[in-house]
XYZ file of C-alpha atoms in Angstrom:
783
model
C 22.266 -56.647 6.516
C 21.880 -52.621 6.749
C 18.413 -52.942 5.307
C 17.595 -55.823 7.510
C 18.544 -53.556 10.392
C 16.393 -50.591 9.311
C 13.303 -53.160 8.956
C 14.179 -54.249 12.267
C 14.012 -50.970 13.920
C 10.948 -49.623 12.096
C 9.123 -52.641 13.700
C 10.135 -51.347 17.062
C 7.103 -49.049 17.344
C 7.126 -49.404 21.040
C 10.420 -49.483 23.253
C 10.869 -51.785 26.340
C 12.692 -50.108 29.124
C 12.506 -51.096 32.650
C 13.689 -48.786 35.280
C 15.239 -50.115 38.348
C 15.709 -48.065 41.432
C 18.985 -49.682 43.049
C 19.833 -49.590 46.662
C 22.495 -46.597 45.661
C 19.495 -44.710 44.075
C 20.865 -45.362 40.562
C 18.274 -45.711 37.786
C 18.685 -48.557 34.903
C 17.120 -48.278 31.417
C 16.985 -51.303 29.006
C 16.810 -50.534 25.279
C 17.226 -52.298 22.281
C 20.421 -51.555 20.124
C 20.318 -49.640 16.984
C 17.523 -47.262 18.143
C 17.207 -44.152 15.839
C 18.905 -40.939 16.958
C 16.424 -38.792 18.641
C 14.517 -41.698 20.183
C 13.371 -41.296 23.895
C 14.978 -43.551 26.332
C 13.095 -42.462 29.335
C 12.266 -39.338 31.722
C 15.093 -39.107 33.807
C 14.060 -35.923 35.733
C 10.914 -37.595 36.451
C 12.638 -40.780 37.670
C 15.202 -39.268 39.753
C 12.572 -36.657 40.984
C 14.313 -33.477 39.736
C 12.658 -30.243 39.223
C 12.208 -29.712 35.443
C 12.120 -25.993 35.537
C 15.802 -26.071 37.125
C 17.204 -28.342 34.434
C 18.514 -25.546 32.188
C 19.443 -23.051 35.087
C 21.559 -25.909 36.516
C 23.231 -26.604 33.065
C 22.071 -30.205 33.222
C 23.932 -32.523 30.921
C 24.950 -36.344 30.614
C 28.595 -37.523 30.756
C 29.830 -41.082 30.461
C 32.170 -42.297 32.813
C 34.908 -42.952 30.613
C 34.474 -39.666 28.625
C 34.053 -41.461 25.421
C 31.318 -41.487 22.733
C 28.230 -39.221 24.050
C 25.491 -41.926 23.186
C 22.582 -39.846 24.850
C 21.624 -36.404 26.148
C 19.001 -35.025 27.914
C 16.330 -32.784 26.827
C 16.149 -29.676 29.307
C 12.601 -28.767 28.300
C 11.311 -32.270 28.985
C 13.629 -33.992 31.179
C 13.711 -36.904 28.477
C 16.949 -38.800 27.748
C 17.219 -39.305 24.075
C 19.522 -41.475 21.811
C 22.357 -39.193 20.547
C 24.896 -41.581 18.815
C 24.161 -45.163 17.207
C 24.548 -47.838 19.750
C 25.928 -51.036 18.327
C 25.894 -53.836 21.040
C 28.334 -56.031 19.081
C 30.571 -53.184 18.652
C 30.431 -52.049 22.320
C 30.348 -55.464 24.250
C 31.225 -58.227 21.325
C 30.039 -61.371 22.977
C 29.409 -60.500 26.592
C 26.041 -61.570 27.875
C 25.395 -58.075 29.668
C 26.109 -55.095 27.828
C 25.899 -51.799 30.083
C 26.730 -48.221 29.411
C 27.455 -46.174 32.415
C 26.305 -42.574 32.304
C 26.127 -39.655 34.830
C 23.490 -37.092 34.747
C 25.435 -33.624 36.110
C 23.951 -30.703 37.472
C 25.671 -27.596 38.284
C 25.239 -24.854 41.064
C 25.503 -26.771 43.365
C 27.290 -29.808 41.767
C 25.067 -32.676 41.950
C 25.659 -36.244 40.050
C 23.179 -38.701 39.252
C 24.305 -42.145 37.795
C 22.414 -44.057 35.506
C 23.060 -47.212 33.448
C 21.693 -48.213 30.049
C 21.314 -51.904 29.326
C 21.634 -52.201 25.585
C 19.473 -55.372 24.517
C 20.570 -57.571 21.795
C 18.478 -57.149 18.288
C 18.765 -59.816 15.773
C 20.662 -57.895 13.068
C 23.316 -60.418 12.288
C 22.460 -63.629 10.403
C 25.034 -66.382 10.814
C 28.366 -66.864 8.954
C 30.782 -69.544 8.261
C 34.312 -68.718 8.092
C 34.369 -69.767 4.177
C 31.690 -70.200 1.652
C 33.215 -73.498 0.641
C 34.904 -76.181 3.003
C 36.765 -79.010 1.593
C 37.184 -82.230 3.335
C 39.011 -85.197 2.212
C 38.074 -88.514 3.715
C 39.634 -91.905 3.129
C 37.199 -94.369 1.933
C 38.512 -96.421 4.714
C 36.389 -94.194 7.233
C 34.029 -96.503 9.085
C 30.433 -95.738 9.572
C 29.933 -93.275 12.677
C 33.262 -91.729 11.848
C 32.970 -88.020 12.898
C 34.272 -84.821 11.060
C 34.114 -81.474 12.760
C 32.886 -78.954 10.598
C 33.336 -76.311 13.000
C 30.823 -73.233 14.066
C 29.135 -70.423 12.358
C 29.654 -66.921 13.751
C 26.750 -64.765 14.756
C 27.638 -61.475 16.012
C 24.303 -61.502 18.085
C 24.028 -63.261 21.492
C 21.651 -65.436 23.524
C 18.267 -66.369 21.246
C 19.631 -64.322 18.540
C 23.008 -66.130 18.250
C 23.295 -69.460 16.631
C 20.851 -72.012 17.849
C 21.365 -74.941 15.470
C 22.444 -76.440 12.176
C 20.699 -78.407 9.165
C 22.285 -80.849 6.768
C 20.861 -81.099 3.337
C 19.549 -84.548 2.677
C 22.256 -86.882 1.312
C 23.156 -90.590 1.156
C 26.411 -90.810 3.307
C 26.285 -88.099 6.041
C 24.179 -86.972 9.009
C 24.753 -83.790 11.302
C 25.502 -84.032 14.858
C 25.426 -80.539 16.930
C 27.567 -80.053 19.858
C 28.450 -77.392 22.457
C 32.025 -76.391 23.145
C 33.587 -75.147 26.156
C 32.274 -71.525 25.646
C 28.714 -73.212 25.219
C 28.533 -72.110 21.569
C 27.129 -74.743 19.222
C 29.408 -76.262 16.559
C 28.579 -79.546 14.166
C 30.227 -82.694 13.146
C 29.548 -84.725 10.102
C 28.785 -88.219 11.079
C 29.373 -90.976 8.430
C 26.063 -92.682 8.226
C 27.331 -94.804 5.307
C 30.615 -95.887 4.104
C 32.296 -94.159 1.183
C 33.034 -95.771 -2.005
C 35.990 -93.937 -3.683
C 35.187 -96.025 -6.862
C 31.687 -95.106 -6.693
C 31.899 -91.344 -6.117
C 35.153 -89.250 -5.728
C 33.222 -86.189 -4.630
C 30.340 -85.064 -2.582
C 28.924 -81.828 -2.269
C 26.744 -80.987 1.071
C 24.892 -77.830 1.940
C 25.034 -77.042 5.659
C 22.771 -74.358 7.043
C 23.237 -72.576 10.355
C 20.364 -70.618 11.867
C 19.677 -68.389 14.789
C 16.589 -68.183 17.136
C 15.803 -64.601 16.458
C 12.453 -63.064 14.923
C 12.533 -62.896 12.231
C 15.090 -65.865 11.919
C 18.303 -65.590 10.133
C 20.574 -68.175 8.604
C 23.695 -68.775 6.628
C 24.860 -71.782 4.442
C 28.400 -73.281 3.524
C 29.141 -75.963 0.722
C 31.032 -78.787 1.874
C 33.186 -80.382 -0.752
C 34.080 -84.183 0.227
C 36.990 -85.661 -1.701
C 37.254 -89.360 -1.055
C 40.765 -90.252 -0.406
C 42.623 -93.299 0.521
C 42.610 -93.990 4.646
C 43.734 -91.417 6.880
C 42.156 -92.727 10.010
C 43.819 -90.571 12.693
C 43.298 -86.807 13.060
C 45.593 -84.620 15.248
C 44.990 -84.483 18.801
C 45.888 -81.319 21.037
C 47.741 -81.641 24.290
C 45.076 -79.396 25.753
C 41.570 -78.421 24.913
C 41.976 -75.247 26.482
C 45.061 -73.082 26.502
C 45.605 -70.012 28.785
C 48.277 -67.464 28.775
C 48.733 -63.803 30.257
C 50.198 -61.043 28.556
C 51.339 -57.442 29.585
C 49.838 -54.546 27.756
C 52.022 -52.916 25.401
C 53.992 -56.102 24.756
C 56.054 -55.311 21.691
C 55.557 -57.614 18.236
C 57.007 -60.910 18.042
C 56.440 -61.225 21.957
C 55.989 -65.014 22.533
C 52.424 -65.724 24.125
C 52.188 -69.338 24.081
C 53.118 -72.562 22.044
C 50.361 -74.932 21.203
C 51.094 -78.537 20.168
C 49.090 -81.405 18.807
C 50.130 -84.955 17.670
C 48.937 -87.322 14.837
C 49.296 -90.898 15.324
C 49.666 -91.520 11.615
C 52.910 -91.524 9.811
C 54.129 -89.683 6.600
C 52.207 -87.391 4.906
C 49.262 -87.966 7.230
C 51.236 -87.064 10.539
C 52.294 -83.832 9.157
C 50.462 -80.968 11.346
C 49.434 -77.397 10.100
C 48.173 -74.866 13.010
C 46.107 -72.015 12.041
C 43.416 -69.657 13.693
C 39.958 -70.660 12.970
C 37.271 -68.012 12.314
C 39.227 -64.641 13.903
C 37.716 -61.238 14.160
C 39.698 -58.510 12.571
C 40.683 -57.390 16.005
C 42.201 -60.439 16.924
C 43.814 -61.268 13.508
C 45.459 -57.846 13.893
C 47.084 -58.736 17.445
C 48.256 -61.877 17.193
C 49.696 -64.498 14.636
C 50.475 -68.227 14.901
C 53.198 -70.073 13.156
C 51.767 -72.874 11.004
C 54.628 -75.347 11.882
C 55.630 -74.803 15.302
C 52.056 -73.686 16.862
C 53.732 -70.405 18.469
C 51.416 -67.740 19.024
C 53.048 -64.259 19.063
C 51.938 -60.684 19.187
C 51.670 -58.964 15.850
C 50.024 -55.773 16.731
C 48.987 -53.226 19.594
C 47.833 -54.845 22.917
C 46.009 -52.230 24.941
C 44.237 -53.326 28.144
C 42.060 -50.341 27.992
C 40.490 -51.844 24.603
C 40.260 -55.308 25.316
C 41.258 -57.092 28.450
C 41.050 -60.467 27.159
C 41.113 -62.616 23.819
C 39.398 -65.934 23.012
C 40.221 -67.735 19.891
C 39.839 -71.072 18.237
C 43.115 -72.900 17.037
C 42.861 -75.673 14.430
C 45.519 -78.444 13.940
C 45.228 -80.112 10.367
C 46.941 -83.214 8.980
C 48.485 -83.381 5.435
C 45.205 -85.260 4.343
C 42.772 -83.064 5.886
C 41.937 -84.303 9.093
C 41.866 -81.713 11.860
C 40.881 -80.909 15.593
C 40.249 -77.794 17.542
C 41.529 -76.202 20.645
C 40.394 -73.018 22.642
C 42.997 -70.321 23.475
C 42.341 -67.828 26.150
C 44.737 -64.752 26.591
C 44.177 -62.528 29.742
C 45.931 -58.867 29.182
C 47.195 -57.397 32.436
C 47.427 -53.617 33.068
C 50.353 -51.490 32.732
C 50.120 -47.757 34.231
C 50.507 -46.437 30.445
C 47.846 -43.616 30.863
C 47.992 -40.320 32.517
C 45.361 -38.784 34.110
C 43.109 -36.778 31.919
C 41.949 -33.374 33.233
C 38.627 -32.181 31.973
C 37.281 -28.769 32.522
C 33.510 -28.931 33.168
C 32.853 -25.439 34.053
C 34.568 -22.279 34.531
C 33.680 -18.784 35.508
C 35.836 -16.570 33.542
C 34.837 -13.366 34.848
C 35.266 -13.412 38.821
C 34.223 -10.116 40.731
C 36.964 -9.140 42.931
C 34.396 -8.696 45.973
C 33.520 -12.398 45.891
C 33.726 -14.091 49.464
C 36.343 -16.911 50.047
C 35.067 -20.197 49.368
C 33.026 -19.235 46.394
C 33.122 -21.917 43.447
C 34.573 -20.658 40.280
C 35.132 -23.841 38.560
C 34.336 -27.642 38.062
C 36.937 -30.078 36.907
C 36.630 -33.826 36.232
C 39.639 -36.338 36.167
C 39.870 -39.657 34.390
C 42.371 -42.214 34.269
C 41.868 -45.129 31.842
C 44.111 -47.675 33.789
C 42.629 -50.070 36.688
C 43.121 -50.747 40.237
C 45.942 -48.245 41.878
C 46.894 -47.125 38.120
C 43.610 -44.998 37.948
C 43.609 -43.596 41.549
C 44.357 -40.065 41.037
C 45.537 -36.974 43.326
C 44.971 -33.407 42.171
C 46.614 -30.417 43.448
C 47.450 -26.543 42.604
C 50.550 -24.958 42.292
C 51.192 -22.609 45.623
C 50.875 -18.874 45.938
C 47.389 -18.588 44.381
C 44.148 -17.777 46.351
C 42.299 -20.943 45.159
C 42.131 -24.566 46.081
C 40.514 -27.772 44.909
C 37.806 -29.288 46.997
C 36.991 -33.089 46.074
C 33.448 -33.527 45.364
C 31.602 -36.408 44.096
C 33.561 -39.300 42.579
C 36.250 -38.032 40.355
C 34.854 -34.300 40.445
C 36.902 -31.406 42.060
C 35.564 -27.762 42.801
C 37.824 -24.983 42.235
C 37.256 -22.425 45.188
C 38.577 -19.198 46.234
C 40.439 -19.216 49.539
C 41.108 -15.491 50.310
C 39.638 -12.018 49.217
C 40.657 -11.184 45.558
C 41.969 -7.476 44.667
C 41.883 -6.781 41.023
C 44.176 -3.833 41.660
C 46.733 -6.207 43.033
C 46.309 -9.055 40.654
C 44.014 -8.931 37.648
C 44.519 -12.236 36.053
C 45.487 -15.837 37.101
C 47.125 -18.802 35.297
C 46.155 -21.708 37.523
C 48.135 -24.847 36.770
C 46.272 -28.109 37.913
C 48.063 -31.288 38.053
C 46.878 -34.733 38.476
C 48.983 -37.622 39.468
C 48.153 -41.455 39.559
C 49.510 -43.910 42.010
C 50.787 -46.147 39.384
C 54.518 -47.366 39.516
C 56.036 -45.181 38.302
C 53.229 -42.507 38.690
C 52.304 -40.751 35.592
C 50.922 -37.103 35.817
C 49.320 -34.347 33.588
C 48.640 -30.573 33.875
C 45.961 -28.250 32.566
C 46.322 -24.502 32.995
C 43.321 -22.402 33.639
C 43.029 -19.009 32.791
C 40.976 -16.753 35.354
C 40.429 -12.987 35.071
C 39.258 -10.746 38.095
C 36.362 -8.493 37.322
C 36.776 -4.805 38.802
C 34.444 -3.398 41.442
C 34.389 0.555 41.879
C 36.069 -0.025 45.324
C 38.821 2.717 45.166
C 38.032 6.308 45.302
C 40.350 8.636 43.343
C 43.437 9.963 45.388
C 44.865 13.394 44.476
C 48.761 13.097 44.029
C 49.277 15.939 46.683
C 47.537 16.823 49.932
C 46.948 20.239 48.864
C 47.956 22.858 45.907
C 49.101 26.272 45.632
C 48.657 28.297 42.513
C 50.633 31.677 42.265
C 49.267 34.261 39.930
C 49.911 37.704 39.252
C 47.146 40.673 39.595
C 45.651 41.733 36.251
C 45.940 38.284 34.775
C 44.011 37.554 31.500
C 40.632 35.823 32.119
C 40.809 32.079 30.966
C 44.686 31.816 31.985
C 45.951 28.723 33.733
C 46.393 28.639 37.525
C 47.609 25.172 38.072
C 46.516 21.668 37.605
C 45.310 18.950 39.953
C 45.777 15.524 39.405
C 43.962 12.273 40.956
C 44.605 8.692 40.230
C 42.076 5.720 40.715
C 43.402 2.345 40.306
C 40.076 0.892 39.351
C 39.227 -0.324 35.674
C 37.643 1.517 32.760
C 34.764 3.759 33.843
C 35.517 2.823 37.626
C 38.545 4.460 37.180
C 37.966 7.419 35.154
C 38.179 10.622 36.927
C 36.233 13.810 36.552
C 36.896 17.071 38.334
C 34.489 19.787 39.604
C 34.623 22.637 41.949
C 32.772 22.362 45.189
C 30.189 25.171 45.728
C 31.705 27.962 47.699
C 32.123 31.698 47.990
C 34.852 34.255 47.403
C 34.209 37.530 48.796
C 30.757 36.925 48.841
C 30.603 35.863 45.426
C 30.261 32.260 43.987
C 33.574 30.539 43.477
C 32.789 29.463 39.902
C 32.931 33.502 38.966
C 36.417 33.342 39.841
C 37.714 29.973 38.727
C 36.657 26.926 36.718
C 38.164 23.626 36.419
C 38.611 21.300 33.180
C 36.600 18.003 34.215
C 38.657 15.929 32.139
C 42.381 17.336 32.705
C 41.937 18.924 36.259
C 43.493 22.125 34.863
C 42.173 25.224 36.644
C 41.476 28.455 34.845
C 41.017 32.144 35.945
C 37.412 33.076 35.017
C 38.395 36.907 35.719
C 41.119 39.264 36.305
C 42.176 39.241 39.892
C 43.042 42.610 41.892
C 45.975 42.063 44.551
C 44.759 45.371 46.160
C 41.011 43.886 46.567
C 42.498 40.406 47.955
C 45.364 38.647 48.122
C 44.510 34.913 48.443
C 41.616 32.585 48.377
C 40.812 28.914 48.821
C 39.166 26.610 46.106
C 37.777 23.145 46.955
C 38.158 20.483 43.888
C 36.366 17.032 43.972
C 37.581 14.011 41.849
C 34.555 11.588 41.082
C 34.953 8.416 39.357
C 32.294 7.106 37.179
C 31.493 3.840 38.809
C 28.086 2.992 40.285
C 27.921 3.992 42.779
C 30.642 7.016 42.210
C 33.458 7.490 44.752
C 34.951 10.796 45.295
C 37.626 12.834 47.120
C 38.193 16.613 47.757
C 41.436 18.723 47.926
C 41.889 22.269 48.750
C 43.700 24.693 46.205
C 45.273 27.838 47.666
C 45.538 30.651 45.084
C 48.000 33.195 45.884
C 47.756 36.987 44.128
C 51.062 38.524 43.795
C 51.389 42.195 43.344
C 52.040 44.143 40.126
C 53.101 47.747 40.299
C 49.804 49.156 38.986
C 49.221 51.906 41.351
C 51.085 55.234 41.506
C 51.987 56.881 44.497
C 49.030 59.203 46.029
C 50.235 62.470 47.474
C 48.008 63.298 50.588
C 49.800 66.640 51.887
C 50.161 68.852 50.325
C 47.091 68.731 48.096
C 48.046 67.707 44.613
C 48.647 70.520 42.367
C 45.386 71.247 40.176
C 42.991 71.031 43.018
C 44.540 73.687 45.531
C 47.869 74.675 46.806
C 49.019 75.425 50.245
C 51.831 77.789 51.397
C 53.766 77.579 54.706
C 55.805 79.982 56.602
C 59.507 79.499 57.068
C 61.262 81.970 59.957
C 64.364 84.006 58.471
C 66.192 82.563 61.527
C 65.906 79.151 60.623
C 69.270 77.284 60.777
C 70.456 74.526 58.700
C 68.588 71.151 59.398
C 65.415 72.846 60.550
C 62.104 71.019 59.646
C 59.933 73.306 57.609
C 57.509 70.930 56.268
C 56.862 67.229 54.899
C 55.147 65.571 52.050
C 52.911 62.683 52.621
C 52.165 60.021 50.498
C 50.993 56.720 50.357
C 51.109 53.735 47.688
C 48.315 50.974 47.488
C 50.620 48.289 46.064
C 52.818 46.170 48.587
C 56.296 45.171 48.872
C 59.038 47.012 46.825
C 56.154 48.534 44.653
C 54.898 50.544 47.539
C 58.540 51.538 48.797
C 58.652 55.409 48.125
C 61.413 57.826 47.770
C 61.068 61.706 47.629
C 63.192 64.199 45.418
C 63.195 67.705 44.840
C 63.287 68.173 40.840
C 62.951 71.982 41.114
C 63.388 74.527 43.525
C 63.403 78.683 43.660
C 66.682 78.586 45.422
C 68.724 75.172 44.673
C 70.626 74.042 47.652
C 68.543 75.993 50.270
C 66.119 72.894 51.115
C 66.665 69.282 51.158
C 64.110 66.599 51.288
C 64.580 63.322 53.283
C 64.841 60.373 50.567
C 62.369 57.935 52.366
C 60.878 60.501 54.978
C 59.496 63.100 52.679
C 60.801 65.875 55.514
C 61.688 69.222 54.123
C 64.463 70.550 55.980
C 66.838 73.589 55.499
C 70.268 72.642 53.975
C 71.887 76.057 55.297
C 70.974 78.979 57.310
C 68.396 81.436 55.745
C 70.099 84.543 54.353
C 68.823 88.045 53.594
C 69.663 87.429 50.048
C 67.317 84.692 49.820
C 64.013 85.152 48.045
C 60.733 85.355 50.532
C 58.926 83.228 47.989
C 60.420 79.629 47.725
C 58.459 77.259 45.334
C 59.438 73.568 45.311
C 58.315 70.710 43.067
C 58.890 67.420 44.811
C 58.552 63.904 42.846
C 57.427 60.834 44.781
C 58.429 57.622 43.258
C 57.546 53.917 43.964
C 60.363 51.237 43.796
C 58.482 48.984 41.101
C 59.495 47.900 37.799
C 58.538 50.106 35.903
C 58.522 52.532 38.533
C 55.644 54.897 38.897
C 55.554 58.670 40.308
C 53.570 61.673 41.354
C 54.465 65.383 41.774
C 53.217 68.124 43.849
C 54.089 71.589 44.449
C 55.337 73.225 47.938
C 54.982 76.966 48.478
C 57.063 78.505 51.447
C 57.210 82.106 52.429
C 60.444 83.060 54.373
C 59.266 85.501 57.149
C 59.813 86.482 60.669
C 56.454 88.329 61.623
C 52.923 88.870 60.312
C 53.826 92.355 59.947
C 55.566 91.687 56.791
C 52.500 89.747 55.314
C 51.044 92.477 53.517
C 53.948 93.090 51.555
C 52.705 89.662 50.104
C 50.363 91.484 48.104
C 53.021 92.736 45.680
C 54.587 89.218 45.456
C 53.544 86.839 42.806
C 54.238 83.117 42.574
C 54.527 82.862 38.889
C 51.091 83.006 37.349
C 49.281 83.011 40.806
C 50.639 86.402 42.053
C 47.215 87.962 41.759
C 45.905 85.276 44.278
C 48.230 86.052 47.225
C 45.607 87.099 49.491
C 43.605 83.906 48.547
C 46.802 81.832 49.346
C 47.375 83.435 52.946
C 43.707 83.157 53.769
C 43.908 79.281 52.717
C 47.203 78.762 54.602
C 45.690 80.448 57.742
C 42.461 78.145 57.408
C 44.667 75.054 56.935
C 46.606 75.918 60.163
C 43.213 76.742 62.048
C 41.982 73.070 60.848
C 45.255 71.499 62.088
C 44.814 73.245 65.302
C 41.195 72.235 65.663
C 42.184 68.891 64.768
C 44.782 68.440 67.741
C 42.248 69.676 70.074
C 39.393 67.473 69.131
C 41.569 64.260 68.816
C 44.868 64.543 70.439
C 45.022 60.842 71.239
C 45.158 60.091 67.821
C 48.504 61.664 67.531
C 51.170 59.062 67.720
C 54.292 60.952 69.238
C 53.729 63.995 67.612
C 52.829 62.370 63.999
C 50.699 64.238 61.665
C 47.237 62.757 61.288
C 45.740 62.469 57.843
C 41.840 62.545 57.722
C 40.477 59.343 56.360
C 39.043 61.509 53.481
C 42.466 61.833 52.210
C 43.345 57.963 52.042
C 42.713 56.430 48.602
C 40.347 53.202 48.683
C 41.660 49.917 49.644
C 44.902 51.624 51.349
C 46.849 49.355 52.972
C 49.864 51.059 55.031
C 53.057 49.208 55.102
C 55.396 50.589 57.989
C 58.296 52.130 56.924
C 57.183 52.389 53.154
C 54.936 55.618 53.344
C 55.381 58.781 55.546
C 52.195 58.934 57.590
C 53.907 57.463 60.609
C 57.082 59.482 60.272
C 57.112 61.624 63.641
C 57.888 65.337 63.624
C 57.315 68.709 65.198
C 58.586 72.293 63.646
C 57.958 75.915 64.606
C 56.958 78.495 61.935
C 56.880 81.958 62.494
C 54.985 84.936 60.439
C 55.922 88.414 60.900
C 54.025 91.837 59.959
C 57.166 93.485 59.416
C 56.913 96.806 61.276
C 54.792 95.494 64.308
C 56.070 93.956 67.483
C 53.639 90.998 67.904
C 54.826 87.678 66.352
C 52.455 85.113 64.745
C 53.951 81.726 65.318
C 52.034 78.412 64.531
C 53.427 75.300 66.179
C 52.572 71.402 66.152
C 52.951 70.585 69.803
C 53.487 67.801 71.537
C 51.420 68.698 74.680
C 48.083 70.270 75.103
C 49.212 73.215 77.262
C 51.013 74.766 74.234
C 47.672 74.472 72.325
C 46.211 77.817 74.122
C 49.298 79.783 72.956
C 48.678 78.454 69.522
C 45.084 79.122 69.428
C 45.948 82.758 70.721
C 48.660 83.273 67.845
C 46.107 82.062 65.252
C 43.472 84.222 66.408
C 45.653 87.129 66.090
C 47.253 86.355 62.870
C 43.735 85.935 61.718
C 42.236 89.384 62.951
C 45.069 91.215 61.399
C 44.666 89.636 57.948
C 41.178 90.409 58.108
C 41.903 94.235 59.236
C 44.649 94.538 56.366
C 42.736 92.650 53.482
C 39.225 92.685 54.381
C 36.806 89.577 55.126
C 37.101 87.176 52.232
């Protein structure tokens, strides 16, 4: 038969298809069964009026309404429907006159659904067949002319003209053939006794019965009828009904009684004993039902599924003990039970959803099917609460999964959405399907520093490359959108680019010093750091880093007065009448450091007359500790050390030369006085001392307003670079005044130099200096 199918299919060089545009806009195609895979059914794109170029972009596909076998598919390039699986009309529709496959053409974005049907036309690919190859009849010789013996019918899987159309009986002497139609309009035949049998003449007869169909080419089947001539049995069984009908719920368990058929026989004895059996059943029916041969009870023997078969029709034979029989038809209608839960099919899904999609965006399409009927197949779909998605009913049993609000990956990056479908059966059945959706990142968050500003503390004289501090910014975005890179913003520190002072590690945010810092040069500066992500476009934020430089005791005290030893020396006169506590001079020093590193203390480390003079620990003022006595040496040499308060402490020393004298007349006697190794230079010392006094005198005349309450003013040339005075730490602002007397010994005129508070005293001071200076010129000559 398979060869005949192939031969028949090869003869279909052309394909008849008829396209019907129904009122609803559906399209119908008619095709013969058993078409080869790949055969073209029709051009659905043309028939529906679709843009051929959009089929692929819209992911066109063919779905069947019941999601069963995919019998056809669409060629996205040509728009043609092609056969994908074998289409066997007998397997699909059995004996139904009309065999229809309901299909759907589905297009996405936007969702569009076009229904079309395929009418499968019968092909004569089945030959008529009898239930048996050999049929046996036992006929009593008493049978009269015209007696009828039902042979039954041949079965042909095809329908219409391709089904059984007639029977022929091989020529014989006793029987002729009568062809009738039963209640189902199927043809069956009877043997009609045309000439009485004579058991003595012939005990057995073999007849050849042929059944043929109306297909092209015509097919036929034969059966041998073996007739045994018996003694008379002239009554055949008679059914109580020619057609029996029953109703049976699906899923009825085995041994469930469906119906009981009954037949009676007017004969007696062996001739009235009746046996029931099914006549010519398909495998499907024979596996589902059985009949008790004695009682006629029809019971369930297999699975009854409404979704597979909703009704059964079968022929029952009642045969008496001697071979006479009759037939009845049994029709069983199967009623639906809600035994199928809805099936959720995911047709389309956008796995990666950008977090900036607008509410109402379609991210998936689902299809829901229920194989039950009527209310049992009505389905409601829902989502669990608390997710920003909803189901929107679309065409027929399709739903669109859409967003309901703005997504934020930084809050929720993944969703497991459970879709629940529930039918309206009693009790209702439901099923669920979980869909996983991932929210794709968008660069919508700039880096954010952990602090509003940062402070870095570093001691001066730091090593280049040392770490100052670390800044850190966080970006909640994903991967490169959340990768932070640090850099310095352009700027200047003391007129130089900020990059020449510090650098920042682009990956870690660690800030390093590029050079060593000097507290005495500057004490703090600001750096602006930018954190930028690697998104497109990138986002950034800035933060201010305040760098504070702390002082290190790296500057020794600098003595401004008297001039440090090695450059020059200065001599001051102390009157013999000076009492204890008299101010005779002052050491003035500064320190470029700050804080405790610039706190200065003064100490006399060596003196000609220990105990004669004392120095203020913090003021540097040199005072007499006791009254001057006649035994005290005229020349007094003090070595003063100035120390700061740093750790370790730094210091500087100076020498202070004092002459104890009452008048200028005693000054010439100094030529015989030596100051250790400088005795030969006494004249120069005196001249320098007088010049120094004159210098101070002129200073007070020119800029008296610069004096603060009698303070000693130091010219700017004496101040070290970058000097920053700290009140109370140096000695520049300590106020004092004192009187000094110089005598010549035998002369009555006194030389007195004073650092006065008021300008009226300057005239006297000027006169005394002039007299002293003239006397020195007279005594020692011009220098």
